[in-house]
Coordinates of C-alpha atoms in Angstrom, one line a residue:
M1 CA 48.4 -21.3 56.3
H2 CA 51.2 -23.0 58.2
H3 CA 53.9 -25.3 56.8
L4 CA 55.3 -28.0 59.1
D5 CA 58.3 -29.7 57.5
A6 CA 59.8 -32.8 59.0
D7 CA 61.9 -30.8 61.6
A8 CA 58.9 -28.8 62.7
L9 CA 56.8 -31.9 63.0
A10 CA 59.4 -33.7 65.1
R11 CA 59.7 -30.7 67.4
A12 CA 55.9 -30.5 67.9
V13 CA 55.0 -34.1 68.6
T14 CA 56.4 -36.5 71.2
P15 CA 55.8 -40.3 71.1
R16 CA 53.6 -40.4 74.2
A17 CA 51.6 -37.4 73.2
L18 CA 50.9 -39.0 69.8
V19 CA 49.8 -42.3 71.4
E20 CA 47.4 -40.4 73.6
A21 CA 46.0 -38.4 70.6
L22 CA 45.3 -41.6 68.8
R23 CA 43.7 -43.1 71.8
S24 CA 41.4 -40.1 72.1
L25 CA 40.3 -40.1 68.5
F26 CA 39.8 -43.8 68.3
A27 CA 37.5 -43.5 71.3
Q28 CA 35.7 -40.5 69.8
G29 CA 35.5 -41.8 66.2
A30 CA 35.8 -39.9 62.9
E31 CA 34.5 -40.1 59.4
V32 CA 36.9 -42.2 57.4
P33 CA 35.8 -42.9 53.8
L34 CA 37.4 -45.8 51.9
R35 CA 40.8 -44.7 50.8
H36 CA 41.6 -44.4 47.1
H37 CA 44.1 -47.0 46.1
H38 CA 45.7 -46.8 42.6
T39 CA 48.4 -49.0 41.2
L40 CA 51.2 -47.0 39.5
P41 CA 53.6 -48.2 36.8
S42 CA 57.2 -48.8 37.7
A43 CA 60.5 -49.0 35.8
G44 CA 61.9 -52.3 34.5
D45 CA 61.6 -55.2 36.9
E46 CA 60.6 -53.1 40.0
R47 CA 57.5 -53.8 41.9
P48 CA 54.6 -51.5 41.0
G49 CA 54.0 -48.3 43.0
T50 CA 50.8 -47.3 44.8
L51 CA 49.0 -43.9 45.0
L52 CA 46.9 -43.4 48.1
L53 CA 44.4 -40.7 48.9
M54 CA 43.3 -40.9 52.5
P55 CA 40.6 -38.4 53.7
A56 CA 39.1 -38.1 57.2
W57 CA 37.2 -35.6 59.3
Q58 CA 35.6 -35.2 62.7
A59 CA 31.9 -35.7 62.4
D60 CA 30.7 -32.9 64.6
G61 CA 32.0 -30.2 62.2
A62 CA 33.9 -28.5 65.1
G63 CA 37.2 -30.3 64.6
Y64 CA 39.4 -30.9 61.6
I65 CA 39.3 -32.1 58.0
G66 CA 42.3 -33.7 56.5
V67 CA 43.6 -35.7 53.6
K68 CA 46.9 -37.4 53.0
V69 CA 48.3 -37.9 49.5
A70 CA 50.9 -40.7 49.6
T71 CA 52.9 -42.8 47.2
V72 CA 54.4 -46.2 48.0
F73 CA 57.3 -47.5 45.9
P74 CA 58.6 -50.7 47.7
D75 CA 61.9 -50.8 45.8
N76 CA 62.9 -47.2 46.6
P77 CA 65.1 -48.1 49.6
D78 CA 67.2 -50.6 47.6
R79 CA 67.2 -48.9 44.2
R80 CA 67.3 -45.2 44.9
D81 CA 68.1 -44.8 48.6
L82 CA 64.7 -43.2 49.1
S83 CA 61.9 -43.9 51.5
A84 CA 59.3 -46.4 50.2
V85 CA 56.6 -44.1 51.4
T86 CA 56.4 -40.3 50.7
A87 CA 53.4 -38.2 51.5
L88 CA 52.0 -34.7 52.1
Y89 CA 49.2 -33.9 54.6
Y90 CA 46.6 -31.1 54.2
L91 CA 44.7 -30.0 57.3
A92 CA 41.7 -27.8 57.2
E93 CA 39.2 -26.3 59.7
G94 CA 36.1 -28.3 60.3
G95 CA 32.8 -26.5 59.5
S96 CA 34.5 -24.0 57.2
G97 CA 37.2 -25.8 55.3
R98 CA 39.6 -23.0 56.0
P99 CA 43.2 -24.2 55.1
L100 CA 45.3 -24.5 58.3
A101 CA 48.5 -26.4 57.5
L102 CA 50.5 -28.5 55.1
I103 CA 52.5 -31.1 57.0
D104 CA 55.3 -33.5 56.0
G105 CA 53.2 -36.6 55.5
T106 CA 56.2 -39.0 55.2
L107 CA 57.3 -38.5 58.8
L108 CA 53.7 -38.2 59.9
T109 CA 53.0 -41.7 58.4
R110 CA 56.0 -43.2 60.2
M111 CA 55.1 -41.7 63.5
R112 CA 51.4 -42.5 63.5
T113 CA 52.1 -46.0 62.3
A114 CA 54.4 -46.6 65.2
A115 CA 52.0 -44.9 67.6
A116 CA 49.2 -47.2 66.6
S117 CA 51.3 -50.3 67.4
A118 CA 52.4 -48.8 70.7
L119 CA 48.7 -48.0 71.5
A120 CA 47.7 -51.6 70.9
A121 CA 50.7 -52.8 73.0
D122 CA 49.5 -50.7 75.9
Y123 CA 46.4 -52.9 75.9
L124 CA 47.9 -56.2 74.8
A125 CA 51.4 -56.4 76.1
R126 CA 52.1 -57.6 79.7
P127 CA 52.4 -54.7 82.1
D128 CA 55.8 -56.1 83.2
A129 CA 57.2 -56.4 79.6
A130 CA 60.9 -55.8 79.9
T131 CA 62.4 -56.7 76.5
L132 CA 61.4 -55.4 73.1
L133 CA 62.5 -57.0 69.9
M134 CA 62.4 -54.9 66.7
V135 CA 62.2 -57.0 63.5
G136 CA 63.1 -54.9 60.6
T137 CA 65.7 -52.2 59.9
G138 CA 63.9 -49.7 57.6
A139 CA 62.8 -46.2 58.2
L140 CA 60.0 -47.2 60.5
A141 CA 62.2 -49.2 62.9
P142 CA 63.5 -46.2 65.1
H143 CA 60.0 -44.8 65.4
F144 CA 58.5 -48.1 66.5
I145 CA 61.2 -48.5 69.2
R146 CA 60.7 -44.9 70.5
H147 CA 56.9 -45.2 70.5
H148 CA 56.8 -48.7 72.1
A149 CA 59.2 -47.3 74.8
A150 CA 56.6 -44.6 75.5
V151 CA 54.1 -47.1 76.8
R152 CA 56.4 -49.6 78.5
E153 CA 59.7 -49.1 80.4
Y154 CA 61.9 -51.6 78.5
A155 CA 65.1 -52.5 80.2
R156 CA 66.4 -54.1 77.0
V157 CA 65.8 -53.4 73.3
L158 CA 67.0 -55.8 70.6
V159 CA 67.1 -55.2 66.8
W160 CA 67.2 -57.9 64.2
G161 CA 67.3 -57.6 60.4
R162 CA 68.7 -59.6 57.5
D163 CA 71.4 -57.0 57.1
A164 CA 73.4 -57.0 60.4
A165 CA 75.0 -53.6 59.7
K166 CA 71.6 -52.0 59.3
A167 CA 70.5 -53.6 62.6
E168 CA 73.6 -52.2 64.3
A169 CA 72.8 -48.7 62.8
V170 CA 69.2 -48.7 64.1
A171 CA 70.4 -49.7 67.6
R172 CA 73.0 -46.9 67.6
A173 CA 70.4 -44.4 66.4
V174 CA 67.9 -45.0 69.1
A175 CA 70.2 -45.7 72.0
P176 CA 70.5 -42.0 73.0
D177 CA 66.7 -41.8 73.3
L178 CA 66.6 -44.7 75.7
P179 CA 69.3 -44.0 78.3
D180 CA 67.8 -46.5 80.8
A181 CA 67.7 -49.4 78.4
E182 CA 70.3 -51.7 77.0
V183 CA 70.0 -51.4 73.2
S184 CA 71.8 -53.8 70.9
A185 CA 71.5 -55.8 67.6
V186 CA 71.1 -59.5 67.6
A187 CA 72.7 -61.8 65.0
R188 CA 70.0 -64.4 65.0
L189 CA 66.2 -63.9 65.0
A190 CA 65.7 -67.0 67.2
E191 CA 67.8 -65.4 69.9
G192 CA 65.7 -62.3 69.9
L193 CA 62.4 -64.2 69.9
E194 CA 63.5 -66.3 72.8
A195 CA 64.4 -63.1 74.9
A196 CA 61.6 -60.8 73.9
D197 CA 58.3 -60.0 75.7
V198 CA 57.1 -57.8 72.8
V199 CA 58.0 -58.5 69.2
S200 CA 57.3 -55.7 66.8
C201 CA 57.6 -56.3 63.0
A202 CA 57.9 -53.6 60.4
T203 CA 59.2 -55.3 57.2
S204 CA 58.3 -55.6 53.6
A205 CA 58.3 -59.4 53.7
S206 CA 56.2 -61.4 51.2
T207 CA 56.8 -64.7 53.1
P208 CA 56.5 -65.1 56.9
V209 CA 59.5 -64.0 59.0
V210 CA 58.3 -64.9 62.4
P211 CA 57.5 -68.6 63.0
G212 CA 54.5 -69.1 65.3
E213 CA 56.0 -72.1 66.9
A214 CA 58.8 -70.0 68.3
L215 CA 56.4 -67.8 70.2
R216 CA 56.2 -68.4 74.0
P217 CA 53.4 -67.8 76.4
G218 CA 53.0 -64.2 77.5
Q219 CA 54.5 -62.6 74.3
H220 CA 52.8 -59.9 72.3
L221 CA 53.4 -59.9 68.5
D222 CA 52.9 -56.7 66.6
L223 CA 52.7 -56.9 62.8
A224 CA 52.7 -53.6 61.0
G225 CA 54.8 -54.0 57.8
G226 CA 52.5 -55.9 55.4
F227 CA 49.8 -53.8 53.7
T228 CA 48.8 -55.9 50.7
P229 CA 47.4 -59.4 50.3
L230 CA 50.8 -60.6 49.0
M231 CA 52.7 -59.6 52.1
R232 CA 53.1 -61.7 55.3
E233 CA 55.3 -61.3 58.4
A234 CA 54.0 -64.3 60.5
D235 CA 52.8 -67.7 59.6
D236 CA 49.5 -69.6 60.3
A237 CA 50.9 -71.1 63.5
A238 CA 51.2 -67.6 65.0
I239 CA 47.6 -66.9 64.1
R240 CA 46.5 -70.3 65.6
R241 CA 48.3 -69.7 68.9
A242 CA 47.4 -66.1 69.5
R243 CA 44.4 -64.0 70.5
V244 CA 44.2 -61.8 67.3
F245 CA 43.4 -58.1 67.3
I246 CA 43.4 -55.6 64.4
D247 CA 43.5 -51.9 64.0
T248 CA 40.4 -51.6 61.7
D249 CA 38.3 -53.9 59.6
G250 CA 40.6 -53.0 56.7
A251 CA 43.0 -55.6 58.0
T252 CA 40.6 -58.3 57.1
V253 CA 40.7 -57.5 53.4
E254 CA 44.0 -55.7 52.7
C255 CA 46.8 -57.7 54.2
G256 CA 48.0 -61.3 53.8
D257 CA 48.6 -61.8 57.6
I258 CA 44.9 -61.8 58.2
L259 CA 43.4 -62.4 54.7
D260 CA 45.3 -65.7 54.0
P261 CA 44.3 -67.3 57.3
L262 CA 40.7 -66.2 56.8
N263 CA 40.6 -67.7 53.3
A264 CA 42.3 -70.9 54.5
G265 CA 39.9 -71.4 57.4
V266 CA 42.8 -71.0 59.9
L267 CA 41.1 -67.9 61.3
R268 CA 37.4 -67.1 61.4
R269 CA 36.1 -63.6 61.4
E270 CA 34.5 -64.2 64.8
D271 CA 37.9 -65.3 66.2
I272 CA 39.2 -61.7 65.9
Q273 CA 39.0 -60.4 69.4
G274 CA 38.6 -56.7 68.7
D275 CA 39.9 -53.5 67.0
L276 CA 41.4 -50.3 68.2
F277 CA 38.0 -48.6 68.4
Q278 CA 36.7 -51.3 70.7
L279 CA 39.9 -51.4 72.8
C280 CA 40.0 -47.6 73.3
R281 CA 36.3 -47.4 74.2
G282 CA 36.6 -50.2 76.7
E283 CA 34.2 -52.3 74.6
R284 CA 36.6 -55.2 74.4
A285 CA 39.1 -56.4 76.9
G286 CA 42.8 -56.5 76.0
R287 CA 45.2 -59.0 77.5
G288 CA 43.3 -61.5 79.5
G289 CA 46.1 -63.1 81.4
P290 CA 49.9 -63.3 81.8
G291 CA 50.2 -66.5 79.8
E292 CA 48.4 -65.4 76.7
I293 CA 50.0 -64.9 73.3
T294 CA 48.5 -61.7 71.7
L295 CA 48.8 -60.6 68.1
F296 CA 48.0 -57.2 66.7
K297 CA 47.8 -56.5 62.9
S298 CA 47.6 -53.0 61.6
V299 CA 47.2 -51.7 58.0
G300 CA 46.8 -48.0 59.0
T301 CA 43.8 -45.6 58.8
A302 CA 43.3 -42.0 57.9
L303 CA 42.0 -41.5 61.4
E304 CA 45.6 -41.8 62.7
D305 CA 46.8 -39.2 60.2
L306 CA 44.1 -36.8 61.3
A307 CA 44.9 -37.3 65.0
G308 CA 48.6 -36.7 64.4
A309 CA 48.2 -33.7 62.1
A310 CA 45.8 -32.0 64.5
L311 CA 48.2 -32.6 67.4
A312 CA 51.1 -31.3 65.5
Y313 CA 49.2 -28.2 64.3
E314 CA 47.9 -27.3 67.8
R315 CA 51.3 -27.8 69.4
H316 CA 52.9 -25.8 66.6
I317 CA 50.5 -22.9 67.3
A318 CA 50.9 -23.2 71.1
A319 CA 54.7 -22.9 70.7
G320 CA 54.2 -19.4 69.2
A321 CA 54.6 -20.3 65.5

């Protein structure tokens, strides 16, 4: 059985290849049982942790079987200088169950989460989108920038966060990967929103960060940070003004950005324009015109982990490991 640590995973998988792997598996489909979701005790006044067990397999029996074991402790970055999400991925052979690989699930989660947002942007962002705004400065931010840049040739990338020093650090970290783009931090969110064609959010906010009234025609808003009913990155005005898309039906029950508007009557289930399965299969149209505001909300799915793990394993073997 092979072991792919974070370095091996990063060598094996490129952003564009991962986006295409997700596109392919969303089009094909996979068996994805409801993930196990368990609340974990935390110390003192910290927010509780979460244990996630996320299985998936290809239905024809000729592909792969996989499961991710992950923990989420939201206060880790501030209290312990650790990632909020840590994980391990187990990949096995379809039809036999033969163990194939153990893969760093922490990096895999960051990469596939970013790739899903980039995949959606490939359908929903304007083809001529030139400026990307990254809202958030955590561990996901550099991956989101790199993956979004794999589907659009951005001339300018802006980074905003509540901590200006962290925003500057993210900009410096990704600048060498984007030699043809101007990469910088912005001091004010309003400045970034005014300039951006695509706004990508990966925060742990519990109250909306992006005001819908600040969005302008033609923008695409990507919301990926919130994964519980108590988390929100955009307000009701953003939902009202946008054509709303989701990654999977899980977004309608797991995250505040969709669940709150549904409960309040701001959004109806039939108003949701489609999901990644429908977009990748051509069953639903993406952007309908240059002046539309589009919004994509993701909560993640084990299908994405399986696609990324299979890609990493195959490239690892092809490289002569």
